[in-house]
Short mmCIF file of C-alpha atoms in Angstrom, two decimals:
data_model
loop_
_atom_site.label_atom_id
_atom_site.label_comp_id
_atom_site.label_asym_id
_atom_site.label_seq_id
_atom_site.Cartn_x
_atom_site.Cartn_y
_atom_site.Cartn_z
CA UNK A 1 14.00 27.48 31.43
CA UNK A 2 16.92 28.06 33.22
CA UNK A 3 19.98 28.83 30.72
CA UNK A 4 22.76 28.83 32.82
CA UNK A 5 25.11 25.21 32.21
CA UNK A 6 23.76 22.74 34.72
CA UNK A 7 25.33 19.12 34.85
CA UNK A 8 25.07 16.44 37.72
CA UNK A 9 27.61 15.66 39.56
CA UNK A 10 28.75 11.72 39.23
CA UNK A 11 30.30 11.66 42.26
CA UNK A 12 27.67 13.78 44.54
CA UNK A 13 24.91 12.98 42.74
CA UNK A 14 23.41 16.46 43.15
CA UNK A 15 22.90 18.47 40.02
CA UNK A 16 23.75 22.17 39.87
CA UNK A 17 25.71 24.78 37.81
CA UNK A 18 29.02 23.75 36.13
CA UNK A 19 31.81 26.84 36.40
CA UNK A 20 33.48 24.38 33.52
CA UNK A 21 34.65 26.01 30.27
CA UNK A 22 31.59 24.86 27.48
CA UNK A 23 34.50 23.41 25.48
CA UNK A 24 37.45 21.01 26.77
CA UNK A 25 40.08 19.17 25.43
CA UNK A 26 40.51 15.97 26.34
CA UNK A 27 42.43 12.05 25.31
CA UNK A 28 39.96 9.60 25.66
CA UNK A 29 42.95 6.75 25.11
CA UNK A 30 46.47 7.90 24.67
CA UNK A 31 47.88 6.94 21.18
CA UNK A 32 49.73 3.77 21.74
CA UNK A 33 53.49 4.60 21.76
CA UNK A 34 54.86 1.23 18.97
CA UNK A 35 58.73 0.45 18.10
CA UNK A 36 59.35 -0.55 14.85
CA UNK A 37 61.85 -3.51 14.75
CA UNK A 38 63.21 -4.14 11.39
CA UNK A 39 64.92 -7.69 11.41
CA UNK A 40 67.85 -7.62 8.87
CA UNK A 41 68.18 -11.13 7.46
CA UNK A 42 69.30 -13.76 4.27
CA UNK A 43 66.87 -16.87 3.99
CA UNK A 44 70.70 -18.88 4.09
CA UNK A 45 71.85 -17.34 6.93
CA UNK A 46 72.66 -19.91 9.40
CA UNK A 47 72.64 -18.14 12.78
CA UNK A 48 69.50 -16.44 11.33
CA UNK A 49 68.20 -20.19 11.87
CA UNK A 50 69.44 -20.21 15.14
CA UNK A 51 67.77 -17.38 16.28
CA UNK A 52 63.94 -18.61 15.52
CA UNK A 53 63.63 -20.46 18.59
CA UNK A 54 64.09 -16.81 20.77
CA UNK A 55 62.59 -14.73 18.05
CA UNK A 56 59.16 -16.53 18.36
CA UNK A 57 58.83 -16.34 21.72
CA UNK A 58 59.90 -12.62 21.84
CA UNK A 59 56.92 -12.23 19.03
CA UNK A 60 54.46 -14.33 21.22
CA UNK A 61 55.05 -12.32 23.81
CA UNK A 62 55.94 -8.87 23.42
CA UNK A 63 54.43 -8.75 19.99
CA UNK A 64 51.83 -6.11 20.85
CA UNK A 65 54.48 -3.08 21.66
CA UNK A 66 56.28 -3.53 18.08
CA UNK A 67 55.75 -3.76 14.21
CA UNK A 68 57.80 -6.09 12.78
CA UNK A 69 59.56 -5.43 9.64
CA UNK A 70 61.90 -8.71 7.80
CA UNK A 71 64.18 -7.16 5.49
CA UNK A 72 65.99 -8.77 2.97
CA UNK A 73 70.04 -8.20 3.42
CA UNK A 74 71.29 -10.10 0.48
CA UNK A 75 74.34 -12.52 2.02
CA UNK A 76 75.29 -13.51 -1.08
CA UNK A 77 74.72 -12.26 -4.30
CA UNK A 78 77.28 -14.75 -6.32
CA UNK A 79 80.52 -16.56 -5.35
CA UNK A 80 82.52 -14.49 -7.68
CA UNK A 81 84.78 -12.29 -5.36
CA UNK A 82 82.95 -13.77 -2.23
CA UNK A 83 85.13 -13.85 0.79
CA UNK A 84 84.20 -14.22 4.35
CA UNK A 85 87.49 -14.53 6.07
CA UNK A 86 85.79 -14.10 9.61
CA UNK A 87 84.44 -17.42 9.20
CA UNK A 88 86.60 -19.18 7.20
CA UNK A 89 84.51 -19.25 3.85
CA UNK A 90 86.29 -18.81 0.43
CA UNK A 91 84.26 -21.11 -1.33
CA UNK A 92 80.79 -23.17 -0.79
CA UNK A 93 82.06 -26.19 0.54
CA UNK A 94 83.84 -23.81 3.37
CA UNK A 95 80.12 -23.27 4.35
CA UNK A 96 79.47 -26.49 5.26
CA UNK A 97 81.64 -26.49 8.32
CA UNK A 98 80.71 -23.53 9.70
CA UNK A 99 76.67 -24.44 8.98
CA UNK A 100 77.36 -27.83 11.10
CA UNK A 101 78.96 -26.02 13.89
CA UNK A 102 76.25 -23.73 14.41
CA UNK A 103 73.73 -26.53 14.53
CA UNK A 104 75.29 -28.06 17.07
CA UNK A 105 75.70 -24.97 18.88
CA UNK A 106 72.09 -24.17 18.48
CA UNK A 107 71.06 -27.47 18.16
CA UNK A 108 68.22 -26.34 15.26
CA UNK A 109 69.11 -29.04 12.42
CA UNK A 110 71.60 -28.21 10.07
CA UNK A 111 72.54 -30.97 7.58
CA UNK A 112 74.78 -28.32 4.92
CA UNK A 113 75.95 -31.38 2.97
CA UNK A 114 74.53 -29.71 -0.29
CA UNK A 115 77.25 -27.54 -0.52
CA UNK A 116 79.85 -30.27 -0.98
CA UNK A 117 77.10 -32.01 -3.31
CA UNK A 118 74.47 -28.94 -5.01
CA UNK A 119 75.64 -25.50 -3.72
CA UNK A 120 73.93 -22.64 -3.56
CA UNK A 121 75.50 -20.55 -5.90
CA UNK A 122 73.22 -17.06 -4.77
CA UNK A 123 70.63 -16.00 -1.58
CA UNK A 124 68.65 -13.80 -4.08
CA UNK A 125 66.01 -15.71 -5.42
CA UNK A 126 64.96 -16.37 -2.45
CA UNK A 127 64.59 -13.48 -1.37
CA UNK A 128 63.38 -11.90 -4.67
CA UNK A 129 60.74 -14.55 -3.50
CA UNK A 130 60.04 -13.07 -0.10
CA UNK A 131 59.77 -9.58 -1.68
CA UNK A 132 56.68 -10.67 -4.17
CA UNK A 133 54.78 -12.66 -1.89
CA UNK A 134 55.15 -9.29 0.55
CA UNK A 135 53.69 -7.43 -2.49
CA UNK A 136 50.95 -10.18 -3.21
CA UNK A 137 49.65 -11.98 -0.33
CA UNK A 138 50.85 -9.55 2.91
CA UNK A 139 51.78 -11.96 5.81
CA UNK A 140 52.30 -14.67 3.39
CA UNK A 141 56.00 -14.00 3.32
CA UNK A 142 56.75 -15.19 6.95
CA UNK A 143 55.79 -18.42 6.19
CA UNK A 144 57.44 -18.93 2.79
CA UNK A 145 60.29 -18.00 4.97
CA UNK A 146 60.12 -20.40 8.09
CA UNK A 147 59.86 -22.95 5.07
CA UNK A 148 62.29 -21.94 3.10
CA UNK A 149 64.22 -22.09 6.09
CA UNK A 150 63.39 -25.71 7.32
CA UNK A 151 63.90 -26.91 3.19
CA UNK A 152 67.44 -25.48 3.31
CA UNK A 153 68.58 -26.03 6.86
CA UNK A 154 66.69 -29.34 8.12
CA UNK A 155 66.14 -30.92 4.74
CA UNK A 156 69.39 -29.80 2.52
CA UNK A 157 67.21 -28.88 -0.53
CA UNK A 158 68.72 -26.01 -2.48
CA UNK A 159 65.98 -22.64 -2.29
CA UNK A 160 68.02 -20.88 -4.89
CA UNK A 161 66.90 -24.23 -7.22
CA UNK A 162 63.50 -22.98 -9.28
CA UNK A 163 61.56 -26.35 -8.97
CA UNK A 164 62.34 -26.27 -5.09
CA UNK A 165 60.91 -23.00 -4.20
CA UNK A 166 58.13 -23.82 -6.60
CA UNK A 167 56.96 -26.72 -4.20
CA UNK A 168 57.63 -24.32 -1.60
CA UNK A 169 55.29 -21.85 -2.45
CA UNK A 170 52.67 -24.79 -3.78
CA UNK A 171 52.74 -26.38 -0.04
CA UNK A 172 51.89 -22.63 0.88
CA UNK A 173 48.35 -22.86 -1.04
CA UNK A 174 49.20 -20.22 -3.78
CA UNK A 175 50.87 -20.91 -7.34
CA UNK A 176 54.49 -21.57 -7.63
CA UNK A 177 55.18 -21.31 -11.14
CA UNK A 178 53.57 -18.40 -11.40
CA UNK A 179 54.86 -16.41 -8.58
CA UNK A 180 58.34 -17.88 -9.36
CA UNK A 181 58.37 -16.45 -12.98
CA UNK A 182 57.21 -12.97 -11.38
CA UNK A 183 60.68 -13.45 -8.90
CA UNK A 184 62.61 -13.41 -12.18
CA UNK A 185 61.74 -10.19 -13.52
CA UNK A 186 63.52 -7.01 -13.19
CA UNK A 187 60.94 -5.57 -10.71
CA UNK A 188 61.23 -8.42 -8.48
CA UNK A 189 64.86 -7.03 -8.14
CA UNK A 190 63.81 -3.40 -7.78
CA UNK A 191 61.73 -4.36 -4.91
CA UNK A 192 65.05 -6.03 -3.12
CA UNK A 193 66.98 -3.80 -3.65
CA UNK A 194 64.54 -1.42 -1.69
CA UNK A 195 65.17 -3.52 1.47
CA UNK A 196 68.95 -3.46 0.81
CA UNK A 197 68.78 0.12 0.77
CA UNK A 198 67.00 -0.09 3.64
CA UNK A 199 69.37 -2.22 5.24
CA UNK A 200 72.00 -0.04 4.41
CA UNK A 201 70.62 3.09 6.04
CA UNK A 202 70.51 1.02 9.17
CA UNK A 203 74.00 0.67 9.34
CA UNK A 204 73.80 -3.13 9.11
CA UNK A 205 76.84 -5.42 8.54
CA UNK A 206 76.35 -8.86 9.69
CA UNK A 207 72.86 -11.08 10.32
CA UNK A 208 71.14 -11.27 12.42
CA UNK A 209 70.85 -7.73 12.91
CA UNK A 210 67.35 -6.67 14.92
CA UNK A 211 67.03 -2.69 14.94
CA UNK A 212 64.62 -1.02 17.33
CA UNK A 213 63.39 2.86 16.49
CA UNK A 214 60.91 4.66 18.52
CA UNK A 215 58.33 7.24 17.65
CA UNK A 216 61.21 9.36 17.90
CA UNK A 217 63.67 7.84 15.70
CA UNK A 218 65.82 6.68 18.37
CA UNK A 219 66.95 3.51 18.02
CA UNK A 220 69.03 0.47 19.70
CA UNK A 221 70.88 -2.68 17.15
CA UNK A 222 71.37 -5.88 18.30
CA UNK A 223 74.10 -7.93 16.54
CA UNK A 224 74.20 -11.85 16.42
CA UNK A 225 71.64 -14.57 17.62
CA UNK A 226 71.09 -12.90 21.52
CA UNK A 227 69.17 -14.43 24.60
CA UNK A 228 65.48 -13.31 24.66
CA UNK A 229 66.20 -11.15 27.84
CA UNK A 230 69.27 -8.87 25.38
CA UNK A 231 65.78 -8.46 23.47
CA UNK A 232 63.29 -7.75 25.77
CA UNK A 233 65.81 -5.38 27.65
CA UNK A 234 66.68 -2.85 24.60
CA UNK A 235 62.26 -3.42 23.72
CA UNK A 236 62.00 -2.07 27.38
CA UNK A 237 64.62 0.66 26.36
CA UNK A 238 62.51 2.17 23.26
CA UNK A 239 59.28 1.57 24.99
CA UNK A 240 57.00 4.39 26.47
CA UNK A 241 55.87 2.13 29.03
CA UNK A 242 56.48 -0.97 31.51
CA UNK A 243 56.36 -4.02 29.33
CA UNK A 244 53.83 -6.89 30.25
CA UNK A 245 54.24 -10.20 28.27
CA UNK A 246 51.42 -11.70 26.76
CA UNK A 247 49.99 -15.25 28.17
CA UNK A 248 52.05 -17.80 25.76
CA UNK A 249 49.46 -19.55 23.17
CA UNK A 250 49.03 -23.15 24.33
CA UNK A 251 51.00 -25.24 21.98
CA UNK A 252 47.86 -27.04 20.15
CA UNK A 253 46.79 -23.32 19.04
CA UNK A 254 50.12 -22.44 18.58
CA UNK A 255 51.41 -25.36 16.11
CA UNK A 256 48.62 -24.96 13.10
CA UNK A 257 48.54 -27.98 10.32
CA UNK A 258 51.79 -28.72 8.66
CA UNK A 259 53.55 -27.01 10.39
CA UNK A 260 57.16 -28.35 12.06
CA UNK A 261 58.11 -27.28 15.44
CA UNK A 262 61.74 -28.31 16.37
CA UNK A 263 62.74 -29.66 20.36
CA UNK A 264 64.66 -26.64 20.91
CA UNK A 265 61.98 -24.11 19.91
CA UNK A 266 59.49 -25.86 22.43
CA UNK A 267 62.01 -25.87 25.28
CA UNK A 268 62.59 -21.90 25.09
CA UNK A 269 58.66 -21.35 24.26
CA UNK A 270 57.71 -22.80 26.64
CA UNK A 271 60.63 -23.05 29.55
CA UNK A 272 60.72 -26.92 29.38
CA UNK A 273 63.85 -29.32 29.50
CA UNK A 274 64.97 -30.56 26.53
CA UNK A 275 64.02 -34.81 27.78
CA UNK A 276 60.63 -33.51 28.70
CA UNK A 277 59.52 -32.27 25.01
CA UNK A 278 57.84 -35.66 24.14
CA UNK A 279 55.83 -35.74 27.45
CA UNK A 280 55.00 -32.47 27.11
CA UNK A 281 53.51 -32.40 23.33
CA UNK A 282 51.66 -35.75 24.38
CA UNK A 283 49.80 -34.00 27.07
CA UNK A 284 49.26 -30.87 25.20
CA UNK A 285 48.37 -31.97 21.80
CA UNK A 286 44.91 -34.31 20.76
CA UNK A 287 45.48 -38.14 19.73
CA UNK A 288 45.84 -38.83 16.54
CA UNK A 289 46.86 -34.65 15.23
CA UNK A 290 50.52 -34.77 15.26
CA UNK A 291 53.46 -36.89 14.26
CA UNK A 292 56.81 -36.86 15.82
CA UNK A 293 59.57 -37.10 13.80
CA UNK A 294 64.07 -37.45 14.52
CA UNK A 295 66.38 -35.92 12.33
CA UNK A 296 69.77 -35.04 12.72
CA UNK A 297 69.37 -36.51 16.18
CA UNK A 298 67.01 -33.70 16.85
CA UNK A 299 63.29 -34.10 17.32
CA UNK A 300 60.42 -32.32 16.11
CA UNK A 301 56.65 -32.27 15.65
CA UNK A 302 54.46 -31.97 12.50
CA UNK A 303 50.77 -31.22 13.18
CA UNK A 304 48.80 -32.97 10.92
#
């Protein structure tokens, strides 16, 4: 037998020596390049709630180039020595100005009569909350969240309140009391204060704050609720390659059971004037599996 390397030739079909070295190195797929974007936020921060509308389509879309990390930044640990001249606030009912302006700005719901009526007297354990359903039920946390988010904002229930983010986390299919109680403890603190560090090494002073770091630790911060193109354009920045959006879910696989989606998220979604919402969730959603709701002369949808 001959023992000299023979191969056929894929393009020539004609088989014949190789003068190829027996052993080559090769990539048979490049190791995807991903940003990390770590998303510095307080479940009571109001122009954190402003931002969702963008954020979710920047997700939808350019989701696949990036891991997303929520960190908690702890707005507001007590009202004793709390000041935030900037905006005015001294005390809680201060807050409810500035929360009414920036839903009417936004135009995401903001009622923020509870803090003339039930303030919030700390952020934290909420987001102790966030931290332990991280640690428990990865992926979990996003929603408790979103509905933390729509209790305090939309629906003026106080999420620092025990029995409130008990329901919470009971409409979320996994046991309140229980995972409330483990919020309380000590380690429930250790594990936020992990993200504040965190927070802290990013050089973060205000929320929203969205850092983006490369593969090679350089990194862009974005400031304040931003258009989706300030995002996409500092993605494109850390990015080892063109970006290509993703095909936007259709809005019946998009809005899952339960689940509220306000008039100004589907008008950015989905590029859609604000009095053609209602047509457009009656030609994309079935008879008879949503409701449409008004509040705070907003409208939004609940898939039921």
């Amino acid at each position: 037998m001959n023992e000299k390397n023979m191969m056929c030739d894929l393009e020539t079909g004609v088989c014949g020596e190789t003068g190829d070295d027996a052993v080559q190195e090769f990539i048979l797929n490049p190791i995807e390049k991903k940003v990390t974007i770590y998303y510095a936020t307080d479940p009571i921060c109001s122009h954190c709630w402003a931002l969702e509308p963008v954020l979710n389509r920047f997700v939808e879309e350019y989701g696949h180039y990036f891991d997303l990390n929520i960190v908690m930044g702890g707005l507001l640990a007590s009202w004793q020595g709390f000041s935030d001249g900037g905006n005015g606030i001294q005390k809680p009912s201060d807050v409810a100005q500035h929360w009414k302006e920036v839903g009417e700005h936004s135009r995401m719901p903001i009622d923020g009569s509870l803090w003339h009526t039930n303030p919030i007297l700390s952020s934290y354990p909420p987001s102790r909350l966030f931290k332990v359903i991280q640690s428990k039920e990865g992926g979990k946390e996003h929603e408790f969240l979103r509905s933390a988010r729509e209790s305090v904002f939309a629906f003026n229930r106080n999420i620092a309140e025990e029995e409130v983010l008990v329901d919470i986390v009971n409409q979320l299919g996994m046991d309140g009391k229980q995972i409330v109680d483990e919020a309380s403890l000590e380690s429930a603190q250790d594990l936020l204060e992990e993200d504040f560090q965190m927070v802290a090494r990013l050089g973060v002073r205000g929320f929203p704050s969205i850092v983006m770091v490369n593969e090679e630790n350089k990194g862009v911060k974005i400031v304040g609720a931003r258009s989706l193109e300030t995002y996409v354009q500092a993605l494109q920045q850390m990015a080892s390659e063109d970006l290509q959006p993703k095909e936007l879910p259709k809005l019946e696989k998009a809005l899952h059971a339960g689940q509220l989606r306000f008039s100004k998220e589907i008008e950015i979604m989905y590029n859609i004037e604000r009095g053609a919402v209602q047509s457009f969730v009656e030609s994309h959603l079935p008879d008879n599996t949503y409701r449409v709701h008004q509040i705070l002369n907003e409208m939004y949808v609940q898939r039921i």
